[in-house]
Amino acid sequence: MRHSIYLKLAVLLVQADLRREEREYRKALRREAFLSPWQNEHLLKDIGLDREGRTTVVSVPVQVKAKRTVRLLRQSLHIRPVT
């Protein structure tokens, strides 16, 4: 008994559709591997960004940082007991 041409065509189209869906799924997986984690707030925090993509690191001017370092060094020298 031979199958009808319509049945063969239907099987062919279903198989083609399954292959197309598999290709799209693999493509989405590859693309997802390279996307930035803009939707995940915890991952953004780990790389130093806030929800809008701006840095969370507060940069301090060099002069202020140097003054703090000198102040801490003077405090540690002043507190050191004489032996």
Coordinates of C-alpha atoms in Angstrom, one line a residue:
M1 CA 0.0 0.0 0.0
R2 CA 1.4 3.3 -1.0
H3 CA 1.1 6.5 1.1
S4 CA -0.6 9.4 -0.5
I5 CA 1.4 12.4 -1.7
Y6 CA -0.4 14.6 0.8
L7 CA 0.7 12.4 3.7
K8 CA 4.3 12.5 2.5
L9 CA 4.2 16.2 2.1
A10 CA 2.7 16.6 5.6
V11 CA 5.5 14.5 7.1
L12 CA 8.1 16.4 5.2
L13 CA 6.7 19.8 6.4
V14 CA 6.5 18.7 10.0
Q15 CA 10.1 17.4 9.9
A16 CA 11.3 20.7 8.4
D17 CA 9.4 22.7 11.1
L18 CA 11.1 20.6 13.8
R19 CA 14.5 21.2 12.3
R20 CA 13.8 25.0 12.1
E21 CA 12.7 25.1 15.8
E22 CA 15.8 23.2 16.8
R23 CA 18.0 25.6 14.9
E24 CA 16.3 28.6 16.5
Y25 CA 16.7 27.1 19.9
R26 CA 20.4 26.5 19.4
K27 CA 20.8 30.0 18.0
A28 CA 19.1 31.5 21.1
L29 CA 21.3 29.5 23.4
R30 CA 24.5 30.7 21.6
R31 CA 23.2 34.3 21.7
E32 CA 22.3 34.1 25.4
A33 CA 25.8 33.1 26.3
F34 CA 27.2 36.5 25.1
L35 CA 24.4 38.8 26.4
S36 CA 25.1 41.0 29.4
P37 CA 23.1 40.3 32.5
W38 CA 21.0 43.5 32.4
Q39 CA 18.0 41.7 34.0
N40 CA 19.9 40.2 36.9
E41 CA 20.5 42.8 39.6
H42 CA 22.9 40.6 41.6
L43 CA 25.2 39.9 38.6
L44 CA 25.2 43.6 37.8
K45 CA 26.2 44.3 41.4
D46 CA 29.0 41.8 41.2
I47 CA 30.6 43.6 38.2
G48 CA 30.1 47.0 39.8
L49 CA 27.1 48.4 38.1
D50 CA 23.7 49.5 39.3
R51 CA 20.3 48.7 37.6
E52 CA 20.7 51.5 35.1
G53 CA 24.2 50.4 34.1
R54 CA 26.1 53.1 35.9
T55 CA 29.1 52.3 38.1
T56 CA 28.5 51.9 41.8
V57 CA 32.2 52.6 42.6
V58 CA 32.6 56.0 44.1
S59 CA 35.8 57.5 42.9
V60 CA 37.6 59.8 45.3
P61 CA 39.9 62.5 44.2
V62 CA 43.6 61.7 44.6
Q63 CA 44.3 64.6 47.0
V64 CA 41.5 63.5 49.4
K65 CA 42.8 59.9 49.3
A66 CA 46.4 61.1 49.9
K67 CA 45.2 63.2 52.9
R68 CA 43.4 60.2 54.4
T69 CA 46.5 58.0 54.0
V70 CA 48.7 60.5 55.6
R71 CA 46.3 61.0 58.5
L72 CA 46.1 57.2 59.1
L73 CA 49.8 56.9 59.0
R74 CA 50.2 59.7 61.5
Q75 CA 47.6 58.1 63.8
S76 CA 49.3 54.7 63.6
L77 CA 52.7 56.3 64.4
H78 CA 51.3 58.3 67.3
I79 CA 49.5 55.2 68.8
R80 CA 52.5 52.9 68.5
P81 CA 53.9 52.2 72.0
V82 CA 57.5 53.0 72.6
T83 CA 59.5 49.8 73.5

